Short mmCIF file of C-alpha atoms in Angstrom, two decimals:
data_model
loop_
_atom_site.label_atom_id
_atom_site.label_comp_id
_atom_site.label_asym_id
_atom_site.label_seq_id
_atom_site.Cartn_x
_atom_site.Cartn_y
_atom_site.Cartn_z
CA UNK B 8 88.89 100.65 136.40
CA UNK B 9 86.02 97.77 137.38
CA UNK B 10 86.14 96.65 140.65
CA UNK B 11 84.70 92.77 140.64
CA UNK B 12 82.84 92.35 143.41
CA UNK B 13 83.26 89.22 145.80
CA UNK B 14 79.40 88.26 147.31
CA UNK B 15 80.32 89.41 151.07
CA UNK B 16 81.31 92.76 149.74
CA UNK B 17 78.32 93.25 146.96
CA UNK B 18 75.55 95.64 148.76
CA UNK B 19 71.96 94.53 147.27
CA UNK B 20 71.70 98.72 146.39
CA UNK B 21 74.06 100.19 144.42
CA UNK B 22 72.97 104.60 143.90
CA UNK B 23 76.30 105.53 141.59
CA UNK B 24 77.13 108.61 139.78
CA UNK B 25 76.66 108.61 136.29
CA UNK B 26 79.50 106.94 134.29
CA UNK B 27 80.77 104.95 137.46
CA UNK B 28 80.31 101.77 135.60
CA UNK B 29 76.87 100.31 137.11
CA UNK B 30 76.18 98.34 133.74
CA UNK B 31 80.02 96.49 134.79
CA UNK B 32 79.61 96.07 137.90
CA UNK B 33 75.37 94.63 137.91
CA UNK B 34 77.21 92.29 134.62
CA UNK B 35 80.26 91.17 137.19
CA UNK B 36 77.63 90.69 140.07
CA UNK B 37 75.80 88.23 137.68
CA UNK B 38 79.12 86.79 136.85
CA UNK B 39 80.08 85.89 140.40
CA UNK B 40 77.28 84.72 141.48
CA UNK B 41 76.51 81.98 138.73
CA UNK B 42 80.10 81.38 139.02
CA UNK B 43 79.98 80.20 142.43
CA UNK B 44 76.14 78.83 142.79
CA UNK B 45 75.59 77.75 139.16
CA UNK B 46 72.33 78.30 137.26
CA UNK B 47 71.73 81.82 135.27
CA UNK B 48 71.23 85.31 136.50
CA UNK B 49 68.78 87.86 134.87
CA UNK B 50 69.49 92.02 134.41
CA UNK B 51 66.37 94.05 133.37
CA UNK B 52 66.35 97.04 132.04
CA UNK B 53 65.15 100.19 130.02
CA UNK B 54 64.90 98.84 126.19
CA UNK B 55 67.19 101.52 125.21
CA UNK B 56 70.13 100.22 127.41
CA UNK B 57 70.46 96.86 125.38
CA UNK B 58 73.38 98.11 123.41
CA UNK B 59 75.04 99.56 126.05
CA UNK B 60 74.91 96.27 128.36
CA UNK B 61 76.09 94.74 125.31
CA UNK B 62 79.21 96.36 124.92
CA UNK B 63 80.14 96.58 128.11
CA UNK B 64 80.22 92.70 128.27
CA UNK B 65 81.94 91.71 125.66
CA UNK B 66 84.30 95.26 124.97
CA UNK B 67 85.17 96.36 128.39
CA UNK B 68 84.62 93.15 130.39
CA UNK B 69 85.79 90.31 127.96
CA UNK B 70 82.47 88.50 128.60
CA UNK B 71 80.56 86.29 125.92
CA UNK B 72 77.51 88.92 124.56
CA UNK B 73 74.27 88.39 126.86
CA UNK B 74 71.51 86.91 125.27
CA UNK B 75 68.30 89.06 125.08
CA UNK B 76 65.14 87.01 126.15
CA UNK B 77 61.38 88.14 125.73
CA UNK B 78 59.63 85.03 127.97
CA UNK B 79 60.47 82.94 130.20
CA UNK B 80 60.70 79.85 127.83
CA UNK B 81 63.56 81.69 126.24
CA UNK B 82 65.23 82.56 129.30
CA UNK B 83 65.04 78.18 130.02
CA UNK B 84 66.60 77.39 126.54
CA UNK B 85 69.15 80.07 126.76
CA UNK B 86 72.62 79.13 126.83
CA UNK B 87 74.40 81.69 128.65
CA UNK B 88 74.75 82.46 132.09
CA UNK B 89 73.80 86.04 132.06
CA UNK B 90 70.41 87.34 130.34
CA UNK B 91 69.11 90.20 129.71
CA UNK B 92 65.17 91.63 129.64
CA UNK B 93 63.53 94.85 129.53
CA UNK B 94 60.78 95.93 132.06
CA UNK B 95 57.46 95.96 129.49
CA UNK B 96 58.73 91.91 128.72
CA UNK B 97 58.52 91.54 132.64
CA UNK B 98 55.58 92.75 133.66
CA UNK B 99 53.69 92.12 130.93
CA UNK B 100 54.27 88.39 130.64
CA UNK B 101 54.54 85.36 132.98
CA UNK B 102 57.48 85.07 134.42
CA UNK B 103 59.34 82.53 137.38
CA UNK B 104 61.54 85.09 138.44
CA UNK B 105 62.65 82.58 141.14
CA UNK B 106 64.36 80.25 138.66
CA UNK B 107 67.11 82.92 138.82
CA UNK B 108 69.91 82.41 140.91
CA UNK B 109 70.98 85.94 140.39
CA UNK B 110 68.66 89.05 139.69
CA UNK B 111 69.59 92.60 138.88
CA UNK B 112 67.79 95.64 137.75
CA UNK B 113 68.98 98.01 135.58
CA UNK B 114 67.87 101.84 136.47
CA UNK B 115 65.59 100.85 138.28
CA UNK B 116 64.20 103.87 138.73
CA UNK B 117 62.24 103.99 135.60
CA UNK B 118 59.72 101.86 137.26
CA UNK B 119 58.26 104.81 138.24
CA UNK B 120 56.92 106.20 134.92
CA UNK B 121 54.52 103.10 135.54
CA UNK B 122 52.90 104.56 138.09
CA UNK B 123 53.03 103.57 141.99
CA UNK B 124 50.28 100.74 141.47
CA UNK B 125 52.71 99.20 138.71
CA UNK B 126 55.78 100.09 140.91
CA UNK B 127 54.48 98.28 144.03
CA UNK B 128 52.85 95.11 141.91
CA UNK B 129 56.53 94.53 139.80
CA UNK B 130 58.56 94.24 143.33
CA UNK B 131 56.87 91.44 144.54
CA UNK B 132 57.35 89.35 141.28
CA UNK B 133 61.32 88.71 142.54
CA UNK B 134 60.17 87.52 145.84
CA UNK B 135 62.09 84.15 146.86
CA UNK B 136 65.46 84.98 144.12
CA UNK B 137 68.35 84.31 146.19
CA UNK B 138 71.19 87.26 144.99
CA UNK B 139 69.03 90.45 143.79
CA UNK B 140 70.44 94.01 143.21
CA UNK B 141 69.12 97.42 142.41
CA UNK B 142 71.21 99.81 140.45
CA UNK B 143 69.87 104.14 139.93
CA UNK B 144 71.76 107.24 139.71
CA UNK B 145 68.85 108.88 140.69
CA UNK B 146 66.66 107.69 143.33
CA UNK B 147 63.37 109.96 143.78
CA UNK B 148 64.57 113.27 146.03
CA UNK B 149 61.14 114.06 146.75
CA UNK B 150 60.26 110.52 147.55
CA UNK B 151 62.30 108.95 149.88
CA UNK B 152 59.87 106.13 150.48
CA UNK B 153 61.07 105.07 146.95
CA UNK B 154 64.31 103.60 148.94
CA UNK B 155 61.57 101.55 151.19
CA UNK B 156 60.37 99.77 148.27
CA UNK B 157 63.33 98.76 147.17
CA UNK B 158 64.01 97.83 150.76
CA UNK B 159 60.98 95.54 150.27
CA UNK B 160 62.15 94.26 146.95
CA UNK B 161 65.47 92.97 148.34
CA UNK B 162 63.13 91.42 151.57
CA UNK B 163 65.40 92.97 153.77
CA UNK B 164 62.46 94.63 155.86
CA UNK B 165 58.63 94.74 155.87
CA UNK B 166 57.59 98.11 153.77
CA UNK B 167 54.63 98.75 155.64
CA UNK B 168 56.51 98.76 159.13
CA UNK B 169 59.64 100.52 157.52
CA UNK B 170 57.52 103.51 156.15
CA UNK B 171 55.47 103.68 160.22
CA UNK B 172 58.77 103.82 161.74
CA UNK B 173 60.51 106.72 159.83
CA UNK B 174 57.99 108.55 158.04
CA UNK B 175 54.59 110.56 159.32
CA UNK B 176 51.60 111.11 157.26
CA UNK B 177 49.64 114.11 156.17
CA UNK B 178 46.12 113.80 156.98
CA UNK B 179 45.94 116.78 154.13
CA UNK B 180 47.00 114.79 151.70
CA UNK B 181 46.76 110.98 150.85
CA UNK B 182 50.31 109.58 150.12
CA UNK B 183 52.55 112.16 151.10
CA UNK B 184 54.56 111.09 153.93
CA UNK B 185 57.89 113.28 155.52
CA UNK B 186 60.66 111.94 157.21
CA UNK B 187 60.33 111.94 161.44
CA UNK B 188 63.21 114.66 161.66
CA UNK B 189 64.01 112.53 165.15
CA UNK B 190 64.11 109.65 162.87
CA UNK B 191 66.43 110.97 159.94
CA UNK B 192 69.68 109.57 161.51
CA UNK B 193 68.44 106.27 162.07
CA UNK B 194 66.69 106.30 158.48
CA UNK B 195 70.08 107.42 156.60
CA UNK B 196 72.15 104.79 158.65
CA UNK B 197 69.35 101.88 158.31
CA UNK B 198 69.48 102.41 154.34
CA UNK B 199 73.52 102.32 154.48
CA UNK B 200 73.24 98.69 155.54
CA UNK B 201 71.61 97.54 152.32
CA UNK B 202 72.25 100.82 150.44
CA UNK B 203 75.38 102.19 148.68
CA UNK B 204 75.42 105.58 147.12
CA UNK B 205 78.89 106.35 145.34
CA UNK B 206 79.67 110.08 143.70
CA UNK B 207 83.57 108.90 142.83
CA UNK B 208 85.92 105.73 143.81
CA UNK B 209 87.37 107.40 146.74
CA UNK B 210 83.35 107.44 148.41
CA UNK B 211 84.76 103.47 148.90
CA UNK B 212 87.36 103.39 150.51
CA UNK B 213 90.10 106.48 151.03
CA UNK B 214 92.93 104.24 149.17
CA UNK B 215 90.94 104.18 145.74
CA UNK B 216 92.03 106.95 143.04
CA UNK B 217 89.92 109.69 141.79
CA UNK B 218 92.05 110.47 138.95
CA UNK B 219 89.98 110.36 136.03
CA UNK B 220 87.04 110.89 138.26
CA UNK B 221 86.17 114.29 138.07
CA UNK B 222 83.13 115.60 136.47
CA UNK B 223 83.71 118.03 133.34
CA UNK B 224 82.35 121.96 133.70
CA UNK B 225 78.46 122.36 132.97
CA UNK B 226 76.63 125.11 131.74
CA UNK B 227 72.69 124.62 131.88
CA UNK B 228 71.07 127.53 130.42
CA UNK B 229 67.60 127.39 131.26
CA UNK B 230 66.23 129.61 127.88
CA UNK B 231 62.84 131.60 128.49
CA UNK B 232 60.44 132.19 125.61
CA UNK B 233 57.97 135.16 125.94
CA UNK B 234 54.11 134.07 125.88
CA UNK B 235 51.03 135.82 123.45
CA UNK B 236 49.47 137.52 126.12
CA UNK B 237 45.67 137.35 125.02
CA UNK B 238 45.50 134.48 123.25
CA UNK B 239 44.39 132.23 126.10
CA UNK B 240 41.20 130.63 127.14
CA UNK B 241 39.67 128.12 129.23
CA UNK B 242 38.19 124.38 127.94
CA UNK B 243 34.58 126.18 127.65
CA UNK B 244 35.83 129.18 125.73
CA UNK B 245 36.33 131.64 128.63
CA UNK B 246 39.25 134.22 127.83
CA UNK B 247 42.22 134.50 130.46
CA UNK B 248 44.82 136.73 130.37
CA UNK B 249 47.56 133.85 129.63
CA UNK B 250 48.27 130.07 130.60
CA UNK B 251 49.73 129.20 133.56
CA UNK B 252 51.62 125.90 133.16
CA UNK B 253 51.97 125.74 137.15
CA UNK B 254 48.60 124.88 137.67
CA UNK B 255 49.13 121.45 137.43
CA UNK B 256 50.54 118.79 135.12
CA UNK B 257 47.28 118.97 132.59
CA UNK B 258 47.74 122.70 132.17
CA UNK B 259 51.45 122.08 131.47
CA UNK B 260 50.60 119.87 128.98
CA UNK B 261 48.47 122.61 127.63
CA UNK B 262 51.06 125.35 127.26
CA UNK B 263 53.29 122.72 126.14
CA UNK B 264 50.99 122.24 123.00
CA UNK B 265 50.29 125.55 122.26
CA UNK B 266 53.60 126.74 121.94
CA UNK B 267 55.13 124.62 120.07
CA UNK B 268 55.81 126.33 117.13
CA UNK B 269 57.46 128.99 119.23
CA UNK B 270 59.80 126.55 120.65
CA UNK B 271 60.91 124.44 117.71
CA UNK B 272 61.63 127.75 116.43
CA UNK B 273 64.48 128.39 118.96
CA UNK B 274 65.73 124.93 118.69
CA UNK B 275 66.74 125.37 115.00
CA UNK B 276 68.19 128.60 115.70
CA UNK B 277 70.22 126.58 118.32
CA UNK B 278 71.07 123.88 115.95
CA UNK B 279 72.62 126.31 113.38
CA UNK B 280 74.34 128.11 115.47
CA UNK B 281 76.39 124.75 116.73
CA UNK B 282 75.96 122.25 113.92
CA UNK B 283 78.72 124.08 111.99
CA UNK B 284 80.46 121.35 110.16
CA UNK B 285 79.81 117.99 109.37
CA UNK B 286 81.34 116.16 112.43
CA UNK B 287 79.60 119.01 115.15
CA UNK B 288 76.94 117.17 117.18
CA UNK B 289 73.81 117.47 119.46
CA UNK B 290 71.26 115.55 122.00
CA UNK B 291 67.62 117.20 121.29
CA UNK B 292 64.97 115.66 123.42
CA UNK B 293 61.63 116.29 123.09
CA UNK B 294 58.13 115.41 124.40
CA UNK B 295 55.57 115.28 122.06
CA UNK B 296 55.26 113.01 118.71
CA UNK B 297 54.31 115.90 116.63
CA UNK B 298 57.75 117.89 117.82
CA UNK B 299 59.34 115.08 116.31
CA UNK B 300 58.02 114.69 113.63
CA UNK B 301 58.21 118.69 112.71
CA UNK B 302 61.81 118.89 113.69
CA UNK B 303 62.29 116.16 111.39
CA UNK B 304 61.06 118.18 108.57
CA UNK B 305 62.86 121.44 109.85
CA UNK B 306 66.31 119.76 109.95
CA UNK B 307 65.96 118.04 106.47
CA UNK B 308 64.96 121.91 105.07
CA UNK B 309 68.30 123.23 106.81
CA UNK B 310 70.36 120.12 105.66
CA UNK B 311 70.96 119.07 109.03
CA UNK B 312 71.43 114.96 109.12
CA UNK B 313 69.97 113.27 112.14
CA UNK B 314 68.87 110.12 113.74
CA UNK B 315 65.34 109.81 114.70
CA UNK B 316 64.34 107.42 117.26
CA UNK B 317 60.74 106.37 117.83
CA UNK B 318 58.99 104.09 119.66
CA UNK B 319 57.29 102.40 116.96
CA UNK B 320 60.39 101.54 115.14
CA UNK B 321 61.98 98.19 115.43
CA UNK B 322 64.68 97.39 118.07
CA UNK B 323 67.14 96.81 115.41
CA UNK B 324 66.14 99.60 113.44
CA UNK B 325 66.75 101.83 116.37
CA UNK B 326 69.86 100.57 117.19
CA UNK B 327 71.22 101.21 113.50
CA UNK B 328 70.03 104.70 114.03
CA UNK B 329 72.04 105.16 117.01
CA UNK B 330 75.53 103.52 115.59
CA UNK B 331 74.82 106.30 112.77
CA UNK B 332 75.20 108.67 115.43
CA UNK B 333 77.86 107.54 117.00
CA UNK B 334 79.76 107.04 114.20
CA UNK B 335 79.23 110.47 113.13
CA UNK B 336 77.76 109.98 110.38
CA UNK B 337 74.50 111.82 111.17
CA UNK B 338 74.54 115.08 113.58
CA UNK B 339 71.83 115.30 115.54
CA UNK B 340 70.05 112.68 117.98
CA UNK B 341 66.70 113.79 118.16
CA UNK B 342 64.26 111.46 120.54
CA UNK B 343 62.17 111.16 124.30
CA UNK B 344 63.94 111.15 127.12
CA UNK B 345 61.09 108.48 128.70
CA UNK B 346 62.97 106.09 125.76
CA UNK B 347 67.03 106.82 125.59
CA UNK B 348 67.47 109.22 129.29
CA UNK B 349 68.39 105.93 131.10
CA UNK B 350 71.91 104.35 130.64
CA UNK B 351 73.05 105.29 127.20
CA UNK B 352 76.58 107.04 126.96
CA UNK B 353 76.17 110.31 124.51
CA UNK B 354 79.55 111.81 125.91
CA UNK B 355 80.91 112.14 122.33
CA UNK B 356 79.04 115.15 121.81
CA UNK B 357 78.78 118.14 124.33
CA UNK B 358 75.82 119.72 123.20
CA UNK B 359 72.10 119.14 124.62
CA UNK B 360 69.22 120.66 123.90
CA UNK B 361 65.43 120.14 125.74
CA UNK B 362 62.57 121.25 123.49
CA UNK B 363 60.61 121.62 126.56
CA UNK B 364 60.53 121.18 130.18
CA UNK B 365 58.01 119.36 132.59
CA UNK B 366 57.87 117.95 135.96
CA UNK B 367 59.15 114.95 135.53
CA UNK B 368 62.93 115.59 137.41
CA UNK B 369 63.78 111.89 136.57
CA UNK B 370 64.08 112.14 132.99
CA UNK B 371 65.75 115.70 133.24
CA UNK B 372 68.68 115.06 135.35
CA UNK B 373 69.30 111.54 133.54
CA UNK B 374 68.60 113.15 130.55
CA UNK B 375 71.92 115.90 131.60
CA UNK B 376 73.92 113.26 132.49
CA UNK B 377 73.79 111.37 128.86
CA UNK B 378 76.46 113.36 128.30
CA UNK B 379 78.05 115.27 131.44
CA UNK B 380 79.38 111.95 132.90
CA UNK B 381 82.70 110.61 133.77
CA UNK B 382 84.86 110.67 130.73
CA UNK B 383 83.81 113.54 128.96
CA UNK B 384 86.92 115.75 128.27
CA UNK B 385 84.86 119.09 126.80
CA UNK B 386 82.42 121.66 128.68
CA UNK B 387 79.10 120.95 128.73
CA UNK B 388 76.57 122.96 127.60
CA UNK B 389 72.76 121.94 128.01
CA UNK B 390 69.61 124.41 126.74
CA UNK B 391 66.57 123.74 128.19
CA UNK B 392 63.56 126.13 126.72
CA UNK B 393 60.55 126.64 128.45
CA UNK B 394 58.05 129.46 128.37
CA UNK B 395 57.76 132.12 130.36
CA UNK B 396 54.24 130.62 131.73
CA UNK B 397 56.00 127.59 132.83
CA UNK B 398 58.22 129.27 135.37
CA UNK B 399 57.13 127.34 138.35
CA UNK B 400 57.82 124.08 136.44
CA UNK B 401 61.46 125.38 136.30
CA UNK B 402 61.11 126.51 139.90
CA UNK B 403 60.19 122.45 140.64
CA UNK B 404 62.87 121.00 138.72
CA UNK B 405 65.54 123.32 140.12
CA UNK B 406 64.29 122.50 143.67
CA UNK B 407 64.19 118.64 142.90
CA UNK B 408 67.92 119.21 141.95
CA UNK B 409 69.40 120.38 145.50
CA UNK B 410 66.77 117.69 146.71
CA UNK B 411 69.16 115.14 145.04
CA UNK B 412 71.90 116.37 145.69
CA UNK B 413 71.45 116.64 148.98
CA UNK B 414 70.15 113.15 149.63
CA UNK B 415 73.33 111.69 148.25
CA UNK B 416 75.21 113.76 150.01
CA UNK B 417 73.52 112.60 153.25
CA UNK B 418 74.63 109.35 152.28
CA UNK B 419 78.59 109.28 151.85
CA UNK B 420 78.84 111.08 154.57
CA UNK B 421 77.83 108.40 156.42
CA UNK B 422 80.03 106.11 154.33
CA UNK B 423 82.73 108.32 155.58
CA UNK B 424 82.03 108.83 158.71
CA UNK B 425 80.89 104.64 159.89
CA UNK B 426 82.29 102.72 157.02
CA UNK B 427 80.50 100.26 154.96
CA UNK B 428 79.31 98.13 157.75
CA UNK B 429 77.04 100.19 159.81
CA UNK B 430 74.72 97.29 161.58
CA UNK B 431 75.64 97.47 164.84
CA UNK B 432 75.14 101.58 164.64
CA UNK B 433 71.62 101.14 163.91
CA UNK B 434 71.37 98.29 166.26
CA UNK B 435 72.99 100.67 169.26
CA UNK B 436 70.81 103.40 167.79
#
């Protein structure tokens, strides 16, 4: 079901659960507002997403395709009303963002595999556009000043006084800031004024369905792989008794090399044991270049057929590679979740595997949810291998997790218990 959204009823943040429709509804948002005010409207996004956005427009919506621009000259000449960009066109090229009517971004929570520098200098580049929405299923659960920066993006508070009012620093540690536990009331109900996390339809309003809204069974078997002991050493030569990927993210990235023999391995064993038949399907994400590249040349020996997706490949090339897949006529989709993590439906297959595991939370969790989403009608089983030096990196990602799901929860609660319209709480408060 989409819901088209009239202006007085469209919050600036939309935080949805994954397969809620966010591509629909930032496409409708667009829709409405050049409808009523005229000129064109402008959805960025991860590069991978472009198909997706596609067919949601014209296939679910009934809307004319979008047209992709890569400047802002092309964005001038275009004829349509809605565009679409990715992020590297944006911020690597001079744009007038304010010659928008309407601007949305697209999981916008990819921003942060810029960096926070990159992060903080891209906001400021929509300053003055009219109508301007945010759309994430995951905003940072470690990192709730994430939320204030999008606060600042939609200029609907300063940053710097947002972040003094609700947060205290560590004079340990630059950066790190903690929520005022006096202040976390106010906080939650100041971000549900601009904010709007949904799980399922019924987190709107109590008449709204769930049917159809419930998220299949999930079984995430995190898979441990037993270490050389002896074989370690330091960068000047200096033996240890083995690595320690919790050290820190370059000693992750250590381990991560070093084993990867061992963990390729136990993806093929994985792949043969559910690529039975022809039609049988899997997600395998992976990290590295050179895991690619050798699973590559391990599937081709086992006669598995797959669709490779790199980075240096063209756009259209890539997205030939994916209708493959999704037409079933290769088996396995084997890329980075930094590239196809964000927005893409997988759901026709129930299978996932992670070569490896890391820090990074973000591309984990979206990575999950390419195919555990609403609309999948099978059980879910995802395989994430690790090693058993990288326990503490499983520890983090685990923790990050309940940090998430926590935070939403936080949030339609307060839905639930104030409504959408909580101003005058946080005015009283």
């Amino acid at each position: 079901e989409i819901y088209t959204l009239s202006l007085h009823d469209a919050l600036p943040i939309l935080a949805s659960q994954f397969g809620l429709g966010k591509s629909c509804i930032q496409i409708e948002f667009c829709h409405q507002v050049t409808k009523r005010y005229g000129g064109k409207a402008l959805i960025v996004m991860p590069l991978g997403v472009k198909a997706e956005m596609e067919h949601d427009a014209v296939e679910i919506l009934g809307y004319e395709k979008p047209e992709y621009v890569r400047t802002m000259e092309e964005a001038m000449s275009a004829s349509g009303n809605v565009l679409i960009s990715n992020y590297e066109r944006i911020r690597d090229n001079e744009w007038d963002l304010t010659y928008f009517t309407a601007t949305a971004l697209d999981e916008a929570s990819v921003l942060r595999s810029y960096g926070s520098k990159t992060f903080q200098e891209f906001l400021p580049k929509f300053k003055g556009v009219k109508f301007k929405m945010v759309a994430t299923a995951t905003p940072a659960p470690n990192k709730l000043k994430e939320l204030i920066h999008y606060c600042g993006y939609l200029e609907i508070a300063d940053t710097g006084s947002c972040l003094t009012k609700y947060f205290k620093r560590d004079s340990t540690k630059a950066n790190n800031l903690t929520l005022y536990p006096s202040m976390a009331e106010q906080f939650w109900l100041f971000v549900s004024t601009w904010a709007l996390f949904v799980t399922k339809p019924s987190d709107l309003n109590d008449g709204f369905s769930d049917d159809g809204y419930t998220l299949p069974d999930m079984t995430v078997d995190f898979k441990e792989l037993p270490i050389e002991y002896g074989k370690a050493t330091d960068e000047d030569g200096q033996f240890r008794l083995f690595e320690e990927a919790g050290l820190g993210l370059k000693q992750a990235a250590h381990v991560k090399r070093l084993s990867t023999g061992t963990r390729l391995n136990k993806v093929m064993d994985l792949l043969k044991d559910y690529i039975r038949d022809e039609k049988d399907q899997a997600v395998v994400w992976v990290n590295l270049n050179d895991e690619q590249t050798t699973l590559e040349r391990m599937m081709k020996h086992e006669g598995i057929t797959f669709s490779s997706l790199t980075g240096s490949q063209s756009i259209e090339f890539r997205e030939e590679l994916m209708r493959k897949w999704k037409a079933k006529e290769t088996q396995v989709l084997l890329t980075k979740p930094e590239m196809y993590a964000q927005g893409v439906n997988l759901q026709q297959c129930n299978r996932m595997i992670f070569a490896g595991i890391s820090y990074k939370f973000e591309e984990f969790i979206q990575g999950v949810h390419r195919i555990q989403r609403f609309g999948q009608e099978r059980h879910v089983y995802v395989d994430a291998i690790y090693m058993e030096s990288e326990r503490e990196v499983k520890s983090a990602l685990l923790k990050k997790w309940e940090q998430h799901k926590d935070m939403v929860q936080k949030m339609t609660d307060i839905i639930k218990q104030y409504g959408l319209n909580t101003v005058d709480k946080v005015e009283r408060l």
